[in-house]
Coordinates of C-alpha atoms in Angstrom, one line a residue:
Chain A
M1 CA 20.3 -50.4 -80.4
E2 CA 18.9 -47.2 -79.2
P3 CA 21.0 -44.7 -79.0
L4 CA 23.8 -45.0 -75.8
I5 CA 23.7 -40.6 -75.3
D6 CA 20.1 -39.2 -73.6
V7 CA 19.9 -36.5 -75.4
N8 CA 16.3 -35.6 -74.2
C9 CA 16.4 -32.3 -74.2
S10 CA 14.3 -30.4 -71.1
A11 CA 13.1 -26.5 -71.5
M12 CA 16.1 -25.7 -69.4
E13 CA 18.4 -26.9 -71.8
C14 CA 16.9 -26.3 -75.1
T15 CA 18.3 -22.7 -76.0
S16 CA 15.7 -20.4 -77.6
L17 CA 15.9 -20.9 -81.6
L18 CA 16.4 -17.3 -82.7
A19 CA 18.9 -17.1 -79.9
S20 CA 20.9 -19.8 -81.6
A21 CA 19.9 -19.2 -85.1
P22 CA 23.7 -18.5 -86.4
I23 CA 24.7 -22.3 -85.1
W24 CA 21.2 -23.7 -87.2
Q25 CA 22.1 -21.9 -90.1
D26 CA 25.4 -24.0 -90.2
I27 CA 23.5 -27.3 -89.2
L28 CA 21.0 -26.4 -92.2
A29 CA 22.8 -25.1 -94.6
Q30 CA 25.2 -28.6 -94.4
A31 CA 21.4 -30.6 -93.8
M32 CA 20.2 -28.8 -97.3
T33 CA 23.7 -29.3 -99.4
G34 CA 22.9 -32.5 -98.6
E35 CA 19.8 -33.0 -100.0
V36 CA 20.7 -31.1 -102.8
L37 CA 23.7 -33.1 -103.4
A38 CA 21.0 -36.5 -103.4
A39 CA 19.3 -35.0 -105.7
M40 CA 21.6 -34.8 -108.4
N41 CA 22.7 -37.9 -107.7
Y42 CA 19.3 -39.2 -108.4
A43 CA 18.8 -36.3 -111.9
S44 CA 22.5 -38.5 -113.2
L45 CA 21.5 -41.9 -112.1
S46 CA 18.0 -42.0 -113.6
E47 CA 20.4 -41.6 -116.8
I48 CA 21.8 -44.9 -116.4
C49 CA 18.6 -46.4 -116.0
D50 CA 17.6 -48.9 -118.1
D51 CA 13.7 -49.7 -117.0
P52 CA 11.5 -46.6 -117.0
A53 CA 10.0 -47.6 -113.7
E54 CA 13.6 -46.9 -112.6
V55 CA 13.9 -43.8 -114.5
A56 CA 10.9 -42.6 -113.2
D57 CA 11.6 -44.1 -109.8
A58 CA 14.9 -42.1 -109.4
L59 CA 13.3 -39.0 -110.4
E60 CA 10.8 -38.9 -107.9
H61 CA 14.0 -39.4 -105.7
A62 CA 15.1 -36.1 -107.1
E63 CA 12.4 -35.0 -106.6
G64 CA 11.3 -35.6 -102.9
E65 CA 15.5 -35.0 -101.9
L66 CA 14.8 -31.2 -103.2
G67 CA 11.4 -30.9 -101.4
H68 CA 13.4 -31.5 -98.2
A69 CA 16.4 -29.1 -99.4
A70 CA 12.8 -26.4 -99.6
S71 CA 11.9 -27.4 -96.5
F72 CA 15.4 -27.4 -94.5
A73 CA 15.5 -24.1 -96.6
A74 CA 11.8 -22.7 -95.4
E75 CA 13.1 -24.0 -92.0
G76 CA 15.5 -21.4 -92.3
R77 CA 13.5 -18.8 -92.7
K78 CA 11.3 -19.1 -89.8
I79 CA 14.2 -18.2 -87.9
G80 CA 15.2 -15.1 -90.0
V81 CA 18.5 -16.8 -91.4
D82 CA 18.9 -17.3 -95.3
V83 CA 20.4 -21.1 -95.5
A84 CA 22.7 -21.7 -98.5
N85 CA 24.0 -24.7 -99.7
N86 CA 27.1 -25.3 -101.6
V87 CA 27.8 -28.5 -103.8
D88 CA 31.1 -27.9 -104.6
A89 CA 32.2 -27.0 -100.8
K90 CA 34.8 -29.6 -100.7
H91 CA 33.8 -32.7 -99.1
W92 CA 31.1 -32.8 -100.5
K93 CA 32.2 -32.1 -104.4
R94 CA 34.5 -35.3 -103.6
L95 CA 31.3 -37.3 -102.6
R96 CA 29.6 -36.4 -105.6
E97 CA 32.6 -36.9 -107.4
A98 CA 32.6 -40.1 -105.9
F99 CA 29.0 -41.1 -107.5
L100 CA 29.9 -39.7 -110.8
R101 CA 32.8 -42.5 -110.9
C102 CA 30.4 -44.8 -110.0
I103 CA 27.7 -43.0 -113.0
A104 CA 30.9 -43.1 -115.9
E105 CA 31.3 -46.6 -115.1
R106 CA 27.2 -47.1 -115.4
D107 CA 27.4 -48.8 -112.4
F108 CA 23.7 -48.8 -111.1
I109 CA 24.6 -51.0 -107.8
G110 CA 28.3 -48.8 -107.2
C111 CA 25.1 -46.3 -107.3
L112 CA 22.9 -48.0 -104.4
I113 CA 26.0 -47.7 -101.9
V114 CA 27.2 -44.7 -102.4
Q115 CA 23.6 -42.7 -101.6
E116 CA 21.9 -45.4 -100.1
I117 CA 23.5 -46.7 -97.6
M118 CA 26.8 -44.4 -97.0
L119 CA 25.2 -41.2 -97.6
E120 CA 21.5 -42.0 -96.2
S121 CA 23.2 -43.9 -93.2
F122 CA 24.8 -40.5 -92.6
A123 CA 22.3 -38.2 -93.0
V124 CA 19.3 -40.4 -91.1
A125 CA 21.4 -41.3 -87.5
S126 CA 22.3 -36.7 -87.7
Y127 CA 18.5 -36.1 -88.6
S128 CA 17.2 -37.7 -86.2
R129 CA 20.2 -36.6 -83.2
V130 CA 18.9 -33.0 -84.3
G131 CA 15.4 -34.1 -84.7
K132 CA 15.0 -34.7 -80.6
V133 CA 16.9 -31.6 -79.9
A134 CA 15.5 -28.9 -81.8
R135 CA 12.2 -27.6 -80.9
G136 CA 9.4 -26.8 -82.6
S137 CA 9.3 -27.3 -86.5
L138 CA 12.5 -26.8 -86.9
G139 CA 12.7 -30.9 -85.2
E140 CA 9.6 -32.0 -86.5
T141 CA 11.1 -31.1 -90.0
F142 CA 14.2 -33.3 -89.3
A143 CA 12.4 -36.0 -87.5
R144 CA 10.2 -36.0 -90.6
I145 CA 12.8 -36.1 -93.0
A146 CA 15.2 -38.6 -91.9
A147 CA 12.0 -41.1 -91.6
E148 CA 11.8 -40.2 -95.4
E149 CA 15.1 -41.0 -95.7
E150 CA 15.1 -44.6 -93.7
D151 CA 12.6 -45.3 -96.2
H152 CA 14.1 -44.4 -99.3
V153 CA 17.5 -47.6 -97.7
D154 CA 14.8 -49.8 -97.0
H155 CA 13.9 -49.5 -101.1
A156 CA 17.3 -49.6 -102.0
M157 CA 18.4 -52.8 -100.0
S158 CA 15.6 -55.4 -101.1
I159 CA 17.3 -54.3 -104.3
L160 CA 21.2 -54.4 -103.2
R161 CA 20.4 -58.1 -100.6
T162 CA 18.9 -59.7 -104.0
E163 CA 22.8 -58.5 -105.5
R164 CA 25.0 -59.3 -102.7
A165 CA 23.6 -63.2 -103.1
L166 CA 24.2 -63.7 -106.7
D167 CA 28.2 -63.5 -105.3
P168 CA 28.8 -61.9 -101.8
Q169 CA 32.9 -61.9 -102.3
R170 CA 32.6 -59.1 -105.4
F171 CA 29.7 -57.5 -103.8
D172 CA 31.6 -56.8 -100.0
D173 CA 34.5 -55.9 -102.4
K174 CA 33.0 -53.7 -104.2
V175 CA 31.2 -52.3 -100.8
Y176 CA 35.0 -51.7 -99.4
R177 CA 35.9 -49.5 -102.6
L178 CA 34.1 -47.5 -102.3
H179 CA 34.1 -47.4 -98.5
L180 CA 37.6 -46.6 -98.6
D181 CA 36.6 -43.5 -101.2
V182 CA 33.4 -42.0 -99.9
M183 CA 33.2 -43.4 -96.2
T184 CA 36.9 -42.0 -96.4
T185 CA 35.9 -38.4 -97.1
L186 CA 32.5 -38.7 -94.4
A187 CA 35.3 -39.3 -91.8
Q188 CA 36.9 -36.6 -92.3
M189 CA 33.6 -34.0 -92.1
L190 CA 32.4 -36.0 -88.8
A191 CA 35.7 -35.9 -87.2
K192 CA 35.7 -33.5 -83.9
E193 CA 37.4 -31.0 -85.7
C194 CA 37.7 -29.7 -89.1
R195 CA 41.8 -29.5 -88.7
D196 CA 42.2 -29.3 -92.5
G197 CA 41.2 -25.6 -93.0
H198 CA 37.2 -24.6 -93.5
C199 CA 34.4 -26.9 -94.7
E200 CA 33.1 -24.3 -96.9
V201 CA 29.8 -24.3 -96.1
C202 CA 29.5 -23.0 -92.6
H203 CA 29.0 -18.9 -93.2
A204 CA 31.5 -18.0 -90.1
S205 CA 33.9 -20.0 -88.6
C206 CA 33.4 -24.1 -88.4
V207 CA 30.1 -24.7 -86.8
K208 CA 30.8 -28.1 -84.4
P209 CA 32.4 -26.3 -81.0
A210 CA 29.1 -24.4 -80.7
L211 CA 27.4 -28.1 -81.6
F212 CA 27.0 -27.6 -77.4
D213 CA 24.8 -24.8 -77.7
V214 CA 22.0 -26.5 -78.9
S215 CA 22.7 -29.9 -76.7
L216 CA 24.6 -31.6 -79.5
S217 CA 27.9 -32.2 -80.9
A218 CA 30.6 -33.8 -83.3
A219 CA 31.2 -36.6 -81.7
E220 CA 28.1 -37.8 -80.8
L221 CA 26.7 -36.6 -84.6
R222 CA 30.1 -38.5 -85.8
G223 CA 29.6 -41.9 -83.9
A224 CA 25.7 -42.5 -84.4
S225 CA 26.1 -41.6 -88.0
L226 CA 28.6 -44.5 -88.0
Q227 CA 26.5 -46.7 -85.9
Q228 CA 23.5 -46.6 -88.6
Y229 CA 26.2 -47.2 -91.2
L230 CA 26.8 -50.6 -89.8
K231 CA 23.9 -51.2 -89.6
T232 CA 22.8 -50.7 -92.4
L233 CA 25.9 -53.2 -92.9
D234 CA 25.1 -56.1 -91.0
M235 CA 21.1 -55.6 -92.5
L236 CA 23.0 -55.9 -96.1
G237 CA 24.4 -59.2 -94.2
I238 CA 27.8 -58.2 -94.7
P239 CA 29.9 -59.6 -91.7
G240 CA 30.1 -58.0 -89.0
E241 CA 33.9 -59.1 -88.3
V242 CA 34.6 -57.3 -91.3
T243 CA 32.6 -54.2 -91.3
L244 CA 34.4 -53.9 -87.4
T245 CA 36.9 -53.6 -89.3
W246 CA 36.4 -50.7 -91.3
V247 CA 35.1 -48.0 -89.8
T248 CA 37.8 -48.7 -86.9
Q249 CA 39.8 -47.6 -90.4
L250 CA 38.4 -44.6 -90.6
P251 CA 40.9 -41.2 -90.6
V252 CA 39.5 -39.8 -86.9
Chain B
M1 CA 41.1 -55.6 -99.7
G2 CA 44.3 -55.7 -97.1
D3 CA 45.1 -59.0 -96.6
S4 CA 43.4 -59.5 -93.3
V5 CA 40.0 -58.3 -94.4
A6 CA 40.1 -60.2 -97.3
G7 CA 40.7 -62.9 -95.0
V8 CA 37.9 -62.6 -92.3
A9 CA 35.5 -61.7 -95.5
T10 CA 36.0 -66.0 -96.4
R11 CA 36.1 -67.2 -93.2
A12 CA 32.7 -66.1 -92.2
R13 CA 30.8 -67.4 -95.3
T14 CA 33.5 -70.6 -95.4
S15 CA 33.5 -71.3 -92.3
E16 CA 30.9 -73.2 -89.5
V17 CA 30.4 -72.0 -85.8
D18 CA 30.8 -74.7 -82.9
F19 CA 31.1 -72.0 -80.0
A20 CA 30.8 -68.4 -79.3
L21 CA 32.0 -65.8 -77.0
I22 CA 30.2 -62.9 -75.5
G23 CA 32.5 -60.4 -73.9
H24 CA 33.1 -56.7 -73.0
Q25 CA 36.5 -55.1 -72.0
E26 CA 37.2 -54.6 -69.0
S27 CA 39.0 -51.2 -69.1
W28 CA 39.9 -48.6 -71.1
R29 CA 43.6 -49.7 -71.5
A30 CA 41.9 -52.9 -73.3
A31 CA 39.8 -52.0 -75.2
A32 CA 42.2 -49.4 -76.7
D33 CA 44.8 -52.3 -77.8
V34 CA 41.5 -54.0 -79.2
L35 CA 40.5 -51.1 -81.5
A36 CA 45.0 -50.8 -82.2
V37 CA 44.8 -54.3 -83.2
L38 CA 41.7 -53.5 -85.4
R39 CA 42.8 -50.6 -87.6
G40 CA 46.5 -52.1 -87.7
P41 CA 49.9 -51.7 -87.7
E42 CA 50.1 -49.3 -90.3
R43 CA 47.6 -47.2 -88.6
T44 CA 47.7 -44.1 -85.7
P45 CA 46.1 -45.8 -82.7
L46 CA 43.1 -43.9 -81.7
P47 CA 43.6 -41.4 -79.0
D48 CA 42.3 -41.7 -75.9
D49 CA 39.5 -39.5 -76.2
E50 CA 38.5 -40.4 -80.0
I51 CA 38.5 -44.6 -78.0
K52 CA 36.1 -43.5 -75.7
D53 CA 34.2 -41.4 -78.2
I54 CA 33.5 -44.0 -80.5
L55 CA 34.2 -47.2 -78.6
P56 CA 30.7 -46.7 -77.3
W57 CA 28.6 -46.3 -80.5
I58 CA 30.0 -49.5 -81.9
P59 CA 27.3 -52.0 -82.2
P60 CA 28.2 -55.8 -80.3
R61 CA 29.0 -57.7 -83.4
A62 CA 32.2 -60.4 -84.0
V63 CA 36.1 -59.3 -82.8
C64 CA 37.1 -62.0 -84.4
H65 CA 37.2 -66.6 -85.0
V66 CA 38.7 -68.3 -82.7
D67 CA 40.0 -71.8 -82.9
I68 CA 40.7 -74.4 -80.7
G69 CA 42.2 -77.6 -80.3
S70 CA 41.8 -80.4 -77.5
I71 CA 44.6 -82.7 -76.5
V72 CA 42.6 -86.3 -77.7
G73 CA 42.4 -84.6 -81.3
A74 CA 39.1 -82.6 -81.3
K75 CA 38.6 -79.4 -82.9
A76 CA 36.1 -77.0 -83.0
R77 CA 35.5 -73.6 -84.6
G78 CA 34.4 -70.4 -83.1
L79 CA 33.5 -66.3 -82.6
Y80 CA 34.6 -63.3 -80.0
I81 CA 31.5 -61.7 -79.4
D82 CA 32.5 -57.9 -78.0
S83 CA 29.4 -56.1 -76.7
F84 CA 30.9 -53.1 -76.9
I85 CA 29.9 -51.5 -73.5
P86 CA 32.2 -49.2 -71.8
P87 CA 34.8 -50.1 -69.6
D88 CA 32.8 -46.8 -67.6
R89 CA 29.2 -48.0 -67.9
L90 CA 28.5 -51.4 -66.4
E91 CA 26.8 -49.9 -62.5
A92 CA 23.9 -50.4 -62.2
A93 CA 22.5 -46.7 -63.7
Y94 CA 23.3 -49.2 -67.4
V95 CA 21.9 -52.2 -66.8
H96 CA 18.9 -51.5 -69.3
E97 CA 21.1 -49.9 -72.4
N98 CA 24.2 -53.2 -70.8
I99 CA 21.4 -55.8 -71.0
A100 CA 20.2 -54.3 -75.0
R101 CA 24.3 -54.5 -75.2
V102 CA 24.8 -58.4 -74.0
R103 CA 20.7 -59.5 -76.7
G104 CA 22.8 -58.0 -79.5
A105 CA 25.3 -59.8 -78.9
A106 CA 23.6 -62.7 -78.8
A107 CA 21.3 -62.4 -81.6
C108 CA 25.0 -62.1 -83.1
A109 CA 26.0 -65.5 -82.2
I110 CA 22.8 -66.6 -82.7
K111 CA 23.1 -65.3 -86.9
A112 CA 26.7 -66.9 -86.8
G113 CA 25.0 -70.1 -86.4
A114 CA 26.7 -70.7 -83.5
K115 CA 25.7 -73.5 -81.6
I116 CA 26.9 -73.1 -78.1
V117 CA 27.4 -69.5 -77.3
S118 CA 29.2 -68.6 -73.2
L119 CA 28.5 -65.6 -71.8
G120 CA 31.4 -64.2 -70.4
G121 CA 31.6 -61.1 -67.3
F122 CA 28.7 -59.3 -67.2
S123 CA 26.9 -61.1 -70.1
S124 CA 25.4 -63.9 -67.7
I125 CA 22.5 -61.7 -66.5
L126 CA 20.4 -62.8 -69.4
I127 CA 20.2 -66.2 -68.0
E128 CA 21.4 -65.6 -64.8
G129 CA 17.7 -64.0 -63.4
N130 CA 14.3 -65.6 -63.6
F131 CA 13.3 -65.2 -66.7
D132 CA 14.5 -65.2 -70.5
Q133 CA 16.5 -62.4 -71.8
L134 CA 17.2 -64.0 -74.9
P135 CA 16.2 -63.7 -78.0
E136 CA 14.3 -66.3 -80.6
R137 CA 16.3 -68.5 -81.5
H138 CA 16.2 -72.1 -82.5
D139 CA 19.5 -74.5 -82.0
T140 CA 21.7 -72.2 -80.1
V141 CA 22.1 -73.1 -76.5
F142 CA 23.6 -70.2 -73.9
T143 CA 25.1 -71.3 -70.4
T144 CA 26.8 -69.1 -68.2
G145 CA 30.1 -71.3 -67.9
N146 CA 30.1 -70.5 -64.3
T147 CA 30.1 -74.4 -62.7
L148 CA 33.9 -73.9 -64.9
T149 CA 34.5 -71.1 -63.4
V150 CA 33.2 -72.6 -60.1
A151 CA 36.1 -75.5 -61.2
F152 CA 38.7 -73.5 -61.5
I153 CA 38.1 -70.8 -58.3
V154 CA 38.0 -73.9 -55.7
Q155 CA 41.0 -75.6 -57.8
G156 CA 42.5 -71.9 -57.0
I157 CA 42.4 -72.1 -53.8
K158 CA 42.6 -75.6 -52.6
K159 CA 46.6 -74.5 -54.9
I160 CA 47.1 -72.1 -53.0
C161 CA 46.7 -73.3 -50.2
A162 CA 48.8 -76.0 -50.4
L163 CA 51.9 -74.0 -51.6
E164 CA 51.3 -71.6 -48.5
G165 CA 51.4 -75.0 -45.9
R166 CA 47.9 -73.9 -44.4
N167 CA 45.5 -76.7 -44.1
L168 CA 41.6 -75.6 -45.1
R169 CA 40.5 -77.7 -42.9
R170 CA 41.3 -76.2 -40.2
S171 CA 40.7 -72.5 -41.9
T172 CA 37.5 -69.9 -41.7
L173 CA 36.4 -69.3 -45.0
L174 CA 34.5 -66.0 -46.4
I175 CA 32.8 -65.8 -49.8
V176 CA 32.0 -62.0 -50.6
G177 CA 28.7 -61.6 -52.7
A178 CA 27.5 -65.0 -51.5
T179 CA 24.4 -65.5 -52.7
G180 CA 25.4 -64.9 -56.3
D181 CA 26.4 -68.3 -59.0
V182 CA 29.2 -68.5 -58.8
G183 CA 29.4 -67.4 -54.9
S184 CA 26.5 -70.2 -54.2
G185 CA 28.8 -73.0 -55.9
C186 CA 31.9 -71.5 -54.8
A187 CA 30.3 -71.8 -51.2
R188 CA 28.4 -75.8 -52.4
C189 CA 32.0 -76.4 -52.9
L190 CA 34.4 -75.5 -50.6
A191 CA 31.7 -75.2 -47.2
P192 CA 32.5 -79.3 -46.6
I193 CA 36.0 -79.1 -46.1
V194 CA 36.9 -76.0 -44.5
S195 CA 36.6 -75.3 -40.3
S196 CA 33.8 -72.3 -40.8
V197 CA 32.6 -70.5 -43.7
L198 CA 30.9 -67.0 -43.4
L199 CA 28.9 -65.5 -46.2
S200 CA 28.9 -61.7 -47.0
A201 CA 25.4 -61.1 -49.7
R202 CA 23.6 -57.0 -49.6
N203 CA 20.5 -59.1 -50.0
V204 CA 20.0 -61.5 -46.4
E205 CA 16.8 -63.2 -47.6
R206 CA 19.1 -65.3 -50.1
L207 CA 22.1 -65.3 -47.1
R208 CA 19.5 -66.9 -44.8
R209 CA 18.9 -69.4 -47.8
L210 CA 21.9 -70.2 -48.5
A211 CA 23.1 -71.3 -44.5
A212 CA 20.2 -72.8 -44.1
E213 CA 20.9 -75.5 -46.9
L214 CA 24.5 -75.6 -45.5
Q215 CA 23.7 -75.9 -42.3
A216 CA 21.2 -79.3 -43.2
D217 CA 24.7 -80.3 -43.6
G218 CA 26.7 -79.8 -40.5
V219 CA 28.3 -76.4 -42.2
R220 CA 29.0 -73.5 -39.7
V221 CA 28.2 -71.1 -40.9
E222 CA 27.6 -67.0 -40.8
I223 CA 26.4 -64.8 -41.9
A224 CA 26.8 -60.6 -42.3
A225 CA 25.6 -58.1 -45.4
D226 CA 27.9 -55.8 -43.5
L227 CA 31.0 -57.1 -45.0
Q228 CA 32.8 -56.0 -41.4
R229 CA 31.6 -57.2 -39.7
F230 CA 33.5 -60.7 -40.3
S231 CA 36.1 -59.9 -42.9
A232 CA 38.7 -60.0 -40.0
E233 CA 38.1 -62.9 -38.7
A234 CA 38.8 -64.6 -42.1
D235 CA 42.0 -66.6 -43.7
V236 CA 41.1 -68.1 -46.9
V237 CA 38.7 -65.4 -48.5
I238 CA 36.9 -65.7 -51.9
C239 CA 36.2 -62.2 -53.2
A240 CA 33.2 -63.4 -56.0
A241 CA 31.7 -59.2 -55.9
S242 CA 32.1 -56.1 -58.0
L243 CA 33.6 -54.0 -54.9
A244 CA 33.2 -50.5 -55.1
S245 CA 36.9 -50.1 -53.7
S246 CA 39.2 -52.7 -52.9
S247 CA 40.0 -51.7 -50.0
L248 CA 36.8 -52.0 -48.6
L249 CA 37.9 -55.7 -48.4
L250 CA 42.0 -56.3 -47.9
G251 CA 41.6 -53.0 -46.2
R252 CA 40.7 -54.8 -42.9
I253 CA 41.6 -58.2 -43.9
A254 CA 43.0 -60.0 -41.2
P255 CA 47.2 -60.7 -42.2
H256 CA 48.6 -63.5 -44.2
A257 CA 45.1 -64.4 -45.6
L258 CA 44.7 -66.1 -48.5
V259 CA 42.5 -64.3 -51.0
C260 CA 41.0 -64.9 -54.7
D261 CA 40.4 -62.5 -56.6
A262 CA 37.3 -63.8 -58.2
G263 CA 35.6 -60.8 -60.0
Y264 CA 35.3 -59.2 -63.2
P265 CA 37.1 -56.8 -63.5
K266 CA 39.9 -58.0 -61.6
N267 CA 40.6 -55.3 -58.8
L268 CA 41.8 -56.7 -55.8
S269 CA 45.6 -55.6 -56.1
P270 CA 48.0 -56.1 -53.1
R271 CA 49.1 -52.9 -51.1
A272 CA 52.1 -52.1 -49.2
E273 CA 50.0 -51.9 -46.3
M274 CA 49.0 -55.2 -46.8
L275 CA 52.4 -57.2 -46.6
G276 CA 51.7 -60.6 -45.8
V277 CA 48.4 -61.2 -47.4
T278 CA 48.4 -62.7 -50.9
V279 CA 46.2 -62.1 -53.6
F280 CA 45.8 -64.4 -56.9
F281 CA 43.4 -63.7 -59.5
G282 CA 41.2 -66.8 -59.6
G283 CA 38.2 -68.5 -61.9
L284 CA 40.9 -68.5 -65.0
G285 CA 41.9 -71.4 -66.9
Q286 CA 44.4 -72.5 -69.5
I287 CA 43.1 -74.5 -72.6
T288 CA 46.9 -76.2 -73.4
G289 CA 45.5 -78.9 -76.7
G290 CA 46.0 -74.5 -79.1
M291 CA 44.1 -72.0 -79.0
K292 CA 44.7 -69.5 -82.6
F293 CA 43.5 -66.4 -83.3
A294 CA 42.0 -64.5 -87.2
P295 CA 42.5 -62.0 -86.7
D296 CA 45.6 -62.6 -84.1
F297 CA 44.2 -60.7 -80.4
R298 CA 46.8 -62.9 -79.1
G299 CA 47.3 -61.5 -75.8
V300 CA 44.5 -58.7 -76.6
L301 CA 41.2 -60.7 -76.0
N302 CA 43.1 -63.0 -73.0
R303 CA 45.4 -60.4 -71.6
H304 CA 47.2 -62.7 -68.8
P305 CA 51.4 -63.2 -68.2
F306 CA 51.0 -67.0 -69.8
P307 CA 50.0 -68.1 -73.0
D308 CA 46.1 -69.4 -73.6
V309 CA 44.7 -67.9 -70.9
V310 CA 41.0 -68.0 -71.1
H311 CA 38.7 -66.7 -68.0
G312 CA 36.9 -70.4 -66.7
C313 CA 32.8 -69.0 -67.6
L314 CA 34.0 -69.0 -71.5
L315 CA 35.9 -72.2 -71.7
E316 CA 32.5 -73.8 -70.5
G317 CA 31.2 -73.1 -74.0
M318 CA 34.5 -74.0 -75.2
A319 CA 34.9 -77.0 -73.5
L320 CA 31.9 -78.5 -74.6
A321 CA 32.1 -77.4 -77.5
L322 CA 35.2 -80.0 -78.0
D323 CA 33.2 -82.7 -76.2
G324 CA 29.6 -82.3 -78.4
R325 CA 27.8 -81.3 -75.7
F326 CA 25.7 -78.6 -77.1
E327 CA 24.0 -77.9 -74.0
P328 CA 22.9 -75.2 -71.8
F329 CA 25.5 -75.7 -68.4
S330 CA 25.0 -73.7 -66.5
R331 CA 22.0 -71.5 -66.5
G332 CA 19.7 -69.7 -64.3
R333 CA 21.9 -68.9 -60.2
G334 CA 22.1 -70.7 -57.5
S335 CA 22.1 -74.2 -59.0
I336 CA 25.8 -75.5 -58.9
T337 CA 26.5 -78.1 -57.2
Q338 CA 29.3 -80.3 -56.0
E339 CA 28.5 -83.1 -58.9
R340 CA 28.1 -80.9 -62.1
V341 CA 31.0 -79.0 -61.3
E342 CA 33.1 -82.9 -61.2
D343 CA 30.9 -83.3 -64.4
M344 CA 32.4 -80.0 -65.4
E345 CA 35.8 -80.3 -64.4
T346 CA 36.1 -84.3 -66.0
I347 CA 35.3 -82.9 -69.7
A348 CA 37.0 -80.1 -69.6
A349 CA 40.1 -81.7 -68.3
R350 CA 39.0 -84.7 -70.9
H351 CA 40.3 -81.9 -73.5
G352 CA 43.2 -80.4 -71.7
I353 CA 42.0 -76.9 -70.3
Y354 CA 43.5 -76.7 -66.0
L355 CA 43.7 -74.6 -63.8
A356 CA 45.7 -72.1 -65.6
P357 CA 48.7 -70.9 -63.5
L358 CA 48.3 -68.7 -60.2
Y359 CA 48.8 -65.0 -60.6
N360 CA 48.4 -61.2 -59.0
A361 CA 48.4 -58.0 -60.6
D362 CA 51.7 -58.2 -59.5
G363 CA 52.8 -61.5 -61.2
P364 CA 52.7 -65.6 -60.8
V365 CA 52.1 -65.3 -57.5
E366 CA 53.8 -70.0 -58.0
D367 CA 57.2 -69.4 -57.0
G368 CA 60.1 -70.6 -59.4
L369 CA 56.5 -69.7 -62.6
L370 CA 58.6 -68.3 -65.5
L371 CA 57.5 -65.7 -67.3
P372 CA 57.0 -66.4 -71.3
D373 CA 58.8 -62.9 -71.9
G374 CA 60.9 -64.1 -69.6
M375 CA 60.3 -61.2 -67.9
G376 CA 61.0 -63.3 -65.0
V377 CA 59.8 -65.0 -61.3
R378 CA 58.0 -62.0 -60.0
M379 CA 57.5 -58.6 -62.0
S380 CA 58.4 -55.8 -59.9
A381 CA 55.2 -54.1 -61.6
G382 CA 51.9 -54.7 -63.2
I383 CA 51.5 -57.7 -65.6
P384 CA 52.0 -57.2 -69.6
R385 CA 49.8 -56.3 -71.7
G386 CA 48.8 -56.9 -75.4
S387 CA 50.2 -54.2 -78.0
G388 CA 48.7 -50.5 -78.6
P389 CA 49.5 -47.1 -77.5
A390 CA 51.4 -46.1 -73.9
A391 CA 48.9 -43.1 -73.2
P392 CA 47.4 -43.2 -69.3
L393 CA 44.1 -45.0 -69.7
S394 CA 42.8 -46.5 -66.4

């Protein structure tokens, strides 16, 4: 389904990137942190792969994610801001820890579910939204990276579908366990307001209330991310009524 | 994994689906109640603003399983699929977005292997037009369900006249939205048994065609695109169109008129200044052979003051599934005839699907009817609703 809120940005609506640089700085910092964390996850994944081709794949993915992080940093420089990342920020740290638990169990499928189904859904949806409202190369970079992340998901999808076909109940139970762990954290990150303190990525106060100034909103980014997540779970073949219950039970 | 989630997951894989019902919520209150059931009693219901933020992003999907039974022992298994059209986005400005949502819901039904699909409310637009807007499918058939809706409207009109001691043959019948599939079907069924018919709709050419068809059978017919032209003349009214405001009709209606609110959502409410006008919600039936939802959405998806009451459009798919007749019984616009209505009534009645008790926003309109939860014969305000937050959603 197409996005359901029109965010097409007219020249009047789009504020100057320079004027809104502090907002973009925080958006870029969140994106860059996500990319660095993804690179770390793929590097960790390479350590539990037995097949040399899978090792090479994981390392290539890690390299790609670092490239994305570098692209975001470069976009920051263009508008005169330093883009920092903080993979130890509270939410991102929890996401990394969830992934590392799968690594500790040498759970290759679990790793793919966390990174490709959950974290990438968030990345693809939010980057796409940002790509539509950000002007010039900033918007182009977000849109390009969103498309590249979607390719990752497609690649993982065939592996995961094959895995699910072996034992759907077991597979769905695993997805649900990981959902409770990872998506609960993501839902807290995506809440309209950060009620439990500073996220440790934004450079000053929380960026969420200011997103309206760049034609975005926290509610829209959350909605788009959850929509993308549900569609990805649909593609895996998990019944829609089941995933609907999962998502509606997330914290807001 | 919680029991309910695990249960649904297992059911989804092991059960065959005979029918699917595609619908959408008529109000934010109804949508809130659905989400409250999905969240479960142990979680705080979502605040109103969160519901309005989240619901528009939910892709069409199954919400629950529906098992039904017939009085002759037949059983059928189905799915309720919600298109998640936001209740405040039903107007024309959102038509393309909403069609995309209903197509998505139809794709879910096809993927689930439903043999027959009933299209409730706005959803019927997929097969009412001149072109097929359905996704590619093989063995799944679709019905608007409008024939059974017409049957229950007509039965309701006859029943209310009998209850009120009116002679339908001496009545002037006004049909608002007369050129629609439901409105024209009602016209064909009732025109032969009333004194005269007033047809109102926006499209004058279609009105002329319908009037000519009825006049050929000797019926006295007048047409008008302007509802106000003759609403005061009618003593029996079927409102088969969504009105921007109920006062457009009820504000000028004749005292003591009998009014069937056959639209969706139903928004004609009797008001103090219209004392004497009797409004009832039309097109509703009751399935007496049993209906179970999993998870339990009783009183939430079917928000009526009596048990197992469902819109006729959805009941048509259930009746056909119980009868093993997987055929697109109602499709297109303007082809509902009295013969087809009688056929559908026979199929429905064979399986114990009958006209629901008549009620309106204030409660039952049949004296002596007791509500199942002992709320009395006539409620003073509002019909009972499902569980959920009591926040001011409209």
